[in-house]
């Protein structure tokens, strides 16, 4: 049976609107989810403005949670009625990376094609098949997606809080907890205090970092960072590296996180990293951007520089782990949802993102 649903569809660069889509039933190894909440992520904006080019038309959205309504043949990880978070990285279980306990590197779906793993689509707009972001396209009332992209969670958790775990919070918190593996009593600095940065900050706080330094140009964001656990704040307009050196007694931080993807900021994060420390690059820069570090300095300082994809997340374990931190009050997902929207208000949501008014905006689908 064909299902009709409202969805946010990008039809041309910077042109998107709420449209009625038609969804085919799930095929083998696929599920249909009624979405409860979808987070607005910077990556969606990058698809809209062409920084992250994808074939159009395409249904936006890759951060969300909902309830399974239908499963195709051979689906074993979820059942109808399960509450789930979508993962924009699949977990096929059989590729090199899945078999080596690095499922965040799984390439079973093509993030940029907009298609399901078999190269086809389940979504129609005006009778023609169109794409869906990361094989999810979950900025929609309903989605049909691969079962390997969904993770069941306990029903006690708020689905709007859970939605954020599907991308931004997991990426930031995972950068601290999994990628860099922040140690108790170590020092850390987070460059950029948007949703992912505040999640990295919270992850470092959970890991026991102290001092925990928030860096941003915006004093209001620095104020928010205090509420999310920063012990010190540094306005990046006034030589942030010197300020961090002063806080750390001239040593630099054990862990520096760059979460906005700007080469100058990456250089600051690198310079603020202590000898032998770790500089973790989380932000996604423009495709043409390059990071440059002195090779001699890197060798002599023995600094480690690492990229970070999806917070090095094993979603099957880590989604529930973060929700556990939420339950115990260690991870604040309520204040992270700074504003909620109806799907029809999606333009306001992206305007608020561009204006920096939100930590995270969330679309609630009202069902
Ligand atoms: Zn995202
Ligand atoms: Zn895999």
mmCIF file of C-alpha atoms in Angstrom, residues 87-354:
data_model
loop_
_atom_site.group_PDB
_atom_site.id
_atom_site.type_symbol
_atom_site.label_atom_id
_atom_site.label_comp_id
_atom_site.label_asym_id
_atom_site.label_seq_id
_atom_site.Cartn_x
_atom_site.Cartn_y
_atom_site.Cartn_z
ATOM 1 C CA UNK A 87 21.457 6.420 12.019
ATOM 2 C CA UNK A 88 22.703 8.190 8.900
ATOM 3 C CA UNK A 89 25.584 5.721 8.850
ATOM 4 C CA UNK A 90 24.330 2.194 8.151
ATOM 5 C CA UNK A 91 25.579 -0.834 10.050
ATOM 6 C CA UNK A 92 25.596 -3.643 7.493
ATOM 7 C CA UNK A 93 27.451 -6.012 9.796
ATOM 8 C CA UNK A 94 29.431 -7.613 6.997
ATOM 9 C CA UNK A 95 31.766 -5.005 5.488
ATOM 10 C CA UNK A 96 35.416 -4.663 6.511
ATOM 11 C CA UNK A 97 34.655 -1.859 8.970
ATOM 12 C CA UNK A 98 31.612 -3.480 10.578
ATOM 13 C CA UNK A 99 33.603 -6.677 11.025
ATOM 14 C CA UNK A 100 36.445 -4.749 12.649
ATOM 15 C CA UNK A 101 34.272 -3.003 15.265
ATOM 16 C CA UNK A 102 34.282 0.303 13.389
ATOM 17 C CA UNK A 103 30.657 0.478 12.209
ATOM 18 C CA UNK A 104 30.749 4.292 11.949
ATOM 19 C CA UNK A 105 32.878 3.767 8.852
ATOM 20 C CA UNK A 106 30.362 1.426 7.174
ATOM 21 C CA UNK A 107 29.808 2.336 3.539
ATOM 22 C CA UNK A 108 26.773 0.170 2.789
ATOM 23 C CA UNK A 109 24.774 3.247 1.830
ATOM 24 C CA UNK A 110 26.027 6.055 -0.380
ATOM 25 C CA UNK A 111 25.510 9.236 1.647
ATOM 26 C CA UNK A 112 25.560 11.399 -1.450
ATOM 27 C CA UNK A 113 23.420 9.478 -3.949
ATOM 28 C CA UNK A 114 20.106 9.954 -2.166
ATOM 29 C CA UNK A 115 19.255 6.374 -3.041
ATOM 30 C CA UNK A 116 18.679 3.187 -1.068
ATOM 31 C CA UNK A 117 21.597 0.712 -1.033
ATOM 32 C CA UNK A 118 20.187 -1.055 -4.136
ATOM 33 C CA UNK A 119 20.364 2.223 -6.094
ATOM 34 C CA UNK A 120 16.605 2.785 -6.185
ATOM 35 C CA UNK A 121 14.204 4.975 -4.217
ATOM 36 C CA UNK A 122 11.024 4.397 -2.190
ATOM 37 C CA UNK A 123 9.892 8.034 -2.376
ATOM 38 C CA UNK A 124 7.825 9.662 -5.096
ATOM 39 C CA UNK A 125 7.042 13.325 -5.663
ATOM 40 C CA UNK A 126 4.330 14.012 -8.243
ATOM 41 C CA UNK A 127 4.606 10.400 -9.413
ATOM 42 C CA UNK A 128 8.389 10.463 -10.002
ATOM 43 C CA UNK A 129 10.956 8.792 -7.793
ATOM 44 C CA UNK A 130 13.205 11.247 -5.912
ATOM 45 C CA UNK A 131 16.090 10.962 -3.459
ATOM 46 C CA UNK A 132 16.280 10.924 0.326
ATOM 47 C CA UNK A 133 19.203 12.292 2.343
ATOM 48 C CA UNK A 134 21.479 9.456 3.527
ATOM 49 C CA UNK A 135 18.829 6.885 2.481
ATOM 50 C CA UNK A 136 16.712 8.354 5.312
ATOM 51 C CA UNK A 137 15.096 11.634 4.277
ATOM 52 C CA UNK A 138 13.499 11.776 7.685
ATOM 53 C CA UNK A 139 12.405 15.406 7.668
ATOM 54 C CA UNK A 140 9.076 13.821 6.863
ATOM 55 C CA UNK A 141 6.090 12.382 8.678
ATOM 56 C CA UNK A 142 7.051 8.908 7.489
ATOM 57 C CA UNK A 143 10.108 7.265 5.964
ATOM 58 C CA UNK A 144 11.017 3.958 4.377
ATOM 59 C CA UNK A 145 14.686 3.192 5.003
ATOM 60 C CA UNK A 146 17.130 0.312 5.462
ATOM 61 C CA UNK A 147 16.656 -1.630 8.705
ATOM 62 C CA UNK A 148 20.433 -1.384 9.190
ATOM 63 C CA UNK A 149 19.948 2.384 9.654
ATOM 64 C CA UNK A 150 17.632 2.095 12.656
ATOM 65 C CA UNK A 151 18.395 1.352 16.281
ATOM 66 C CA UNK A 152 15.673 0.425 18.790
ATOM 67 C CA UNK A 153 15.615 2.284 22.106
ATOM 68 C CA UNK A 154 13.662 1.875 25.345
ATOM 69 C CA UNK A 155 10.193 3.388 25.199
ATOM 70 C CA UNK A 156 10.682 5.489 28.335
ATOM 71 C CA UNK A 157 12.724 8.119 26.515
ATOM 72 C CA UNK A 158 11.271 11.243 24.929
ATOM 73 C CA UNK A 159 11.464 10.797 21.166
ATOM 74 C CA UNK A 160 12.266 14.464 20.617
ATOM 75 C CA UNK A 161 15.283 14.180 22.926
ATOM 76 C CA UNK A 162 16.198 10.892 21.264
ATOM 77 C CA UNK A 163 16.065 12.498 17.818
ATOM 78 C CA UNK A 164 19.095 14.662 18.603
ATOM 79 C CA UNK A 165 21.130 11.582 19.422
ATOM 80 C CA UNK A 166 20.791 10.546 15.775
ATOM 81 C CA UNK A 167 23.388 13.078 14.586
ATOM 82 C CA UNK A 168 24.494 16.223 16.394
ATOM 83 C CA UNK A 169 24.637 15.070 20.003
ATOM 84 C CA UNK A 170 26.158 11.718 19.126
ATOM 85 C CA UNK A 171 28.757 13.353 16.905
ATOM 86 C CA UNK A 172 29.835 15.832 19.564
ATOM 87 C CA UNK A 173 29.619 13.618 22.631
ATOM 88 C CA UNK A 174 31.144 10.722 20.688
ATOM 89 C CA UNK A 175 34.083 12.895 19.627
ATOM 90 C CA UNK A 176 34.990 13.306 23.304
ATOM 91 C CA UNK A 177 33.990 9.867 24.590
ATOM 92 C CA UNK A 178 34.948 7.632 21.664
ATOM 93 C CA UNK A 179 37.202 9.372 19.150
ATOM 94 C CA UNK A 180 39.519 11.268 21.502
ATOM 95 C CA UNK A 181 38.717 9.134 24.580
ATOM 96 C CA UNK A 182 39.022 12.049 27.014
ATOM 97 C CA UNK A 183 40.443 10.870 30.350
ATOM 98 C CA UNK A 184 39.285 11.928 33.839
ATOM 99 C CA UNK A 185 41.181 14.946 35.131
ATOM 100 C CA UNK A 186 42.511 15.902 31.718
ATOM 101 C CA UNK A 187 42.093 19.328 30.165
ATOM 102 C CA UNK A 188 39.963 19.979 27.093
ATOM 103 C CA UNK A 189 38.943 22.890 24.899
ATOM 104 C CA UNK A 190 36.015 22.976 22.487
ATOM 105 C CA UNK A 191 36.194 25.473 19.635
ATOM 106 C CA UNK A 192 32.657 26.366 18.561
ATOM 107 C CA UNK A 193 29.669 26.259 20.905
ATOM 108 C CA UNK A 194 26.747 25.384 18.635
ATOM 109 C CA UNK A 195 24.794 22.144 19.061
ATOM 110 C CA UNK A 196 27.683 19.808 18.202
ATOM 111 C CA UNK A 197 30.168 21.855 20.239
ATOM 112 C CA UNK A 198 27.941 21.868 23.321
ATOM 113 C CA UNK A 199 27.558 18.114 22.866
ATOM 114 C CA UNK A 200 31.346 17.702 22.707
ATOM 115 C CA UNK A 201 31.541 19.818 25.835
ATOM 116 C CA UNK A 202 28.981 17.617 27.580
ATOM 117 C CA UNK A 203 30.833 14.482 26.451
ATOM 118 C CA UNK A 204 34.104 15.848 27.837
ATOM 119 C CA UNK A 205 32.326 16.756 31.080
ATOM 120 C CA UNK A 206 30.954 13.205 31.390
ATOM 121 C CA UNK A 207 34.487 11.918 30.794
ATOM 122 C CA UNK A 208 35.719 14.081 33.680
ATOM 123 C CA UNK A 209 37.664 16.818 31.897
ATOM 124 C CA UNK A 210 38.788 19.738 34.078
ATOM 125 C CA UNK A 211 39.510 22.439 33.098
ATOM 126 C CA UNK A 212 36.913 22.331 30.365
ATOM 127 C CA UNK A 213 37.265 25.382 28.161
ATOM 128 C CA UNK A 214 34.608 26.667 25.753
ATOM 129 C CA UNK A 215 35.769 28.862 22.873
ATOM 130 C CA UNK A 216 33.461 30.955 20.695
ATOM 131 C CA UNK A 217 33.123 34.465 19.279
ATOM 132 C CA UNK A 218 29.610 34.832 20.669
ATOM 133 C CA UNK A 219 29.354 35.697 24.374
ATOM 134 C CA UNK A 220 25.770 34.411 24.576
ATOM 135 C CA UNK A 221 26.964 31.010 23.365
ATOM 136 C CA UNK A 222 29.788 31.099 25.894
ATOM 137 C CA UNK A 223 27.219 31.806 28.605
ATOM 138 C CA UNK A 224 25.253 28.761 27.447
ATOM 139 C CA UNK A 225 28.461 26.725 27.461
ATOM 140 C CA UNK A 226 28.855 27.478 31.191
ATOM 141 C CA UNK A 227 25.419 25.960 31.760
ATOM 142 C CA UNK A 228 26.471 22.855 29.842
ATOM 143 C CA UNK A 229 29.575 22.338 31.963
ATOM 144 C CA UNK A 230 32.378 24.622 30.775
ATOM 145 C CA UNK A 231 34.666 25.621 33.659
ATOM 146 C CA UNK A 232 36.233 28.429 31.621
ATOM 147 C CA UNK A 233 35.145 30.434 28.590
ATOM 148 C CA UNK A 234 37.355 32.104 26.029
ATOM 149 C CA UNK A 235 36.162 34.704 23.543
ATOM 150 C CA UNK A 236 37.909 33.730 20.311
ATOM 151 C CA UNK A 237 38.132 37.374 19.267
ATOM 152 C CA UNK A 238 40.944 37.918 21.785
ATOM 153 C CA UNK A 239 43.838 35.528 21.047
ATOM 154 C CA UNK A 240 42.195 32.286 22.184
ATOM 155 C CA UNK A 241 45.454 30.306 22.120
ATOM 156 C CA UNK A 242 47.119 32.728 24.562
ATOM 157 C CA UNK A 243 44.078 32.581 26.852
ATOM 158 C CA UNK A 244 44.099 28.769 26.824
ATOM 159 C CA UNK A 245 47.825 28.733 27.541
ATOM 160 C CA UNK A 246 47.206 30.991 30.527
ATOM 161 C CA UNK A 247 44.444 28.733 31.867
ATOM 162 C CA UNK A 248 46.639 25.630 31.467
ATOM 163 C CA UNK A 249 49.806 27.124 32.937
ATOM 164 C CA UNK A 250 51.525 27.471 29.578
ATOM 165 C CA UNK A 251 51.130 23.772 28.673
ATOM 166 C CA UNK A 252 48.088 23.685 26.396
ATOM 167 C CA UNK A 253 45.114 21.312 26.590
ATOM 168 C CA UNK A 254 45.256 17.533 26.494
ATOM 169 C CA UNK A 255 42.366 17.528 24.014
ATOM 170 C CA UNK A 256 41.227 20.241 21.612
ATOM 171 C CA UNK A 257 38.061 19.845 19.536
ATOM 172 C CA UNK A 258 37.350 21.887 16.421
ATOM 173 C CA UNK A 259 33.653 21.530 15.594
ATOM 174 C CA UNK A 260 32.949 24.199 12.985
ATOM 175 C CA UNK A 261 35.208 23.266 10.091
ATOM 176 C CA UNK A 262 37.158 26.499 9.622
ATOM 177 C CA UNK A 263 40.885 26.168 8.807
ATOM 178 C CA UNK A 264 41.946 29.153 10.967
ATOM 179 C CA UNK A 265 40.058 27.695 13.901
ATOM 180 C CA UNK A 266 41.647 24.280 13.297
ATOM 181 C CA UNK A 267 45.024 26.008 13.493
ATOM 182 C CA UNK A 268 44.047 27.599 16.797
ATOM 183 C CA UNK A 269 42.877 24.236 18.159
ATOM 184 C CA UNK A 270 46.134 22.642 17.046
ATOM 185 C CA UNK A 271 48.215 25.439 18.591
ATOM 186 C CA UNK A 272 46.260 25.158 21.854
ATOM 187 C CA UNK A 273 46.924 21.393 22.058
ATOM 188 C CA UNK A 274 49.727 20.466 24.452
ATOM 189 C CA UNK A 275 52.824 18.555 23.354
ATOM 190 C CA UNK A 276 51.694 14.965 22.879
ATOM 191 C CA UNK A 277 48.035 15.976 23.114
ATOM 192 C CA UNK A 278 45.171 15.258 20.733
ATOM 193 C CA UNK A 279 43.598 17.708 18.304
ATOM 194 C CA UNK A 280 40.279 16.270 17.115
ATOM 195 C CA UNK A 281 38.773 17.753 13.941
ATOM 196 C CA UNK A 282 35.001 17.277 14.060
ATOM 197 C CA UNK A 283 33.709 20.153 11.924
ATOM 198 C CA UNK A 284 32.982 19.591 8.246
ATOM 199 C CA UNK A 285 34.727 22.303 6.199
ATOM 200 C CA UNK A 286 34.015 23.362 2.621
ATOM 201 C CA UNK A 287 35.170 20.782 0.102
ATOM 202 C CA UNK A 288 37.984 23.090 -1.036
ATOM 203 C CA UNK A 289 39.290 23.855 2.471
ATOM 204 C CA UNK A 290 42.706 22.579 3.558
ATOM 205 C CA UNK A 291 44.203 22.231 7.005
ATOM 206 C CA UNK A 292 47.909 23.013 7.210
ATOM 207 C CA UNK A 293 50.279 22.159 10.061
ATOM 208 C CA UNK A 294 54.060 22.328 10.186
ATOM 209 C CA UNK A 295 55.374 18.806 9.671
ATOM 210 C CA UNK A 296 58.453 19.498 11.780
ATOM 211 C CA UNK A 297 56.406 20.985 14.591
ATOM 212 C CA UNK A 298 54.043 18.005 14.516
ATOM 213 C CA UNK A 299 56.942 15.554 14.737
ATOM 214 C CA UNK A 300 58.769 17.445 17.473
ATOM 215 C CA UNK A 301 55.634 18.088 19.517
ATOM 216 C CA UNK A 302 54.284 14.537 19.017
ATOM 217 C CA UNK A 303 50.778 15.950 18.735
ATOM 218 C CA UNK A 304 48.046 13.695 17.433
ATOM 219 C CA UNK A 305 45.591 15.071 14.881
ATOM 220 C CA UNK A 306 42.499 13.026 14.134
ATOM 221 C CA UNK A 307 39.425 13.373 11.988
ATOM 222 C CA UNK A 308 36.095 12.446 13.486
ATOM 223 C CA UNK A 309 33.111 10.912 11.728
ATOM 224 C CA UNK A 310 29.860 10.505 13.681
ATOM 225 C CA UNK A 311 31.771 10.490 16.969
ATOM 226 C CA UNK A 312 33.276 7.054 16.203
ATOM 227 C CA UNK A 313 29.884 5.683 17.157
ATOM 228 C CA UNK A 314 28.700 2.155 17.475
ATOM 229 C CA UNK A 315 25.082 3.253 17.309
ATOM 230 C CA UNK A 316 23.717 -0.058 18.598
ATOM 231 C CA UNK A 317 25.493 0.558 21.891
ATOM 232 C CA UNK A 318 26.098 4.289 22.064
ATOM 233 C CA UNK A 319 22.583 5.617 21.375
ATOM 234 C CA UNK A 320 21.257 3.851 24.453
ATOM 235 C CA UNK A 321 24.369 4.850 26.406
ATOM 236 C CA UNK A 322 23.760 8.555 25.724
ATOM 237 C CA UNK A 323 20.084 8.195 26.612
ATOM 238 C CA UNK A 324 21.235 6.643 29.873
ATOM 239 C CA UNK A 325 23.361 9.725 30.547
ATOM 240 C CA UNK A 326 20.257 11.800 29.723
ATOM 241 C CA UNK A 327 18.209 9.839 32.245
ATOM 242 C CA UNK A 328 20.761 10.383 35.009
ATOM 243 C CA UNK A 329 21.039 14.087 34.266
ATOM 244 C CA UNK A 330 24.639 13.928 33.015
ATOM 245 C CA UNK A 331 23.613 14.787 29.452
ATOM 246 C CA UNK A 332 21.167 17.657 29.006
ATOM 247 C CA UNK A 333 19.064 16.985 25.921
ATOM 248 C CA UNK A 334 16.160 19.173 27.005
ATOM 249 C CA UNK A 335 17.900 22.535 26.840
ATOM 250 C CA UNK A 336 19.628 21.371 23.651
ATOM 251 C CA UNK A 337 16.188 21.507 21.989
ATOM 252 C CA UNK A 338 16.033 25.256 22.121
ATOM 253 C CA UNK A 339 12.982 25.537 19.866
ATOM 254 C CA UNK A 340 10.465 23.177 18.308
ATOM 255 C CA UNK A 341 8.630 23.657 15.035
ATOM 256 C CA UNK A 342 5.780 22.179 13.062
ATOM 257 C CA UNK A 343 6.935 20.818 9.712
ATOM 258 C CA UNK A 344 5.210 23.783 8.012
ATOM 259 C CA UNK A 345 7.532 26.085 9.990
ATOM 260 C CA UNK A 346 10.680 24.560 8.513
ATOM 261 C CA UNK A 347 11.760 27.801 6.813
ATOM 262 C CA UNK A 348 11.650 29.574 10.160
ATOM 263 C CA UNK A 349 13.722 26.733 11.583
ATOM 264 C CA UNK A 350 16.507 27.135 9.031
ATOM 265 C CA UNK A 351 16.346 30.950 9.328
ATOM 266 C CA UNK A 352 16.831 30.590 13.071
ATOM 267 C CA UNK A 353 19.779 28.244 12.430
ATOM 268 C CA UNK A 354 21.445 30.708 10.063
#
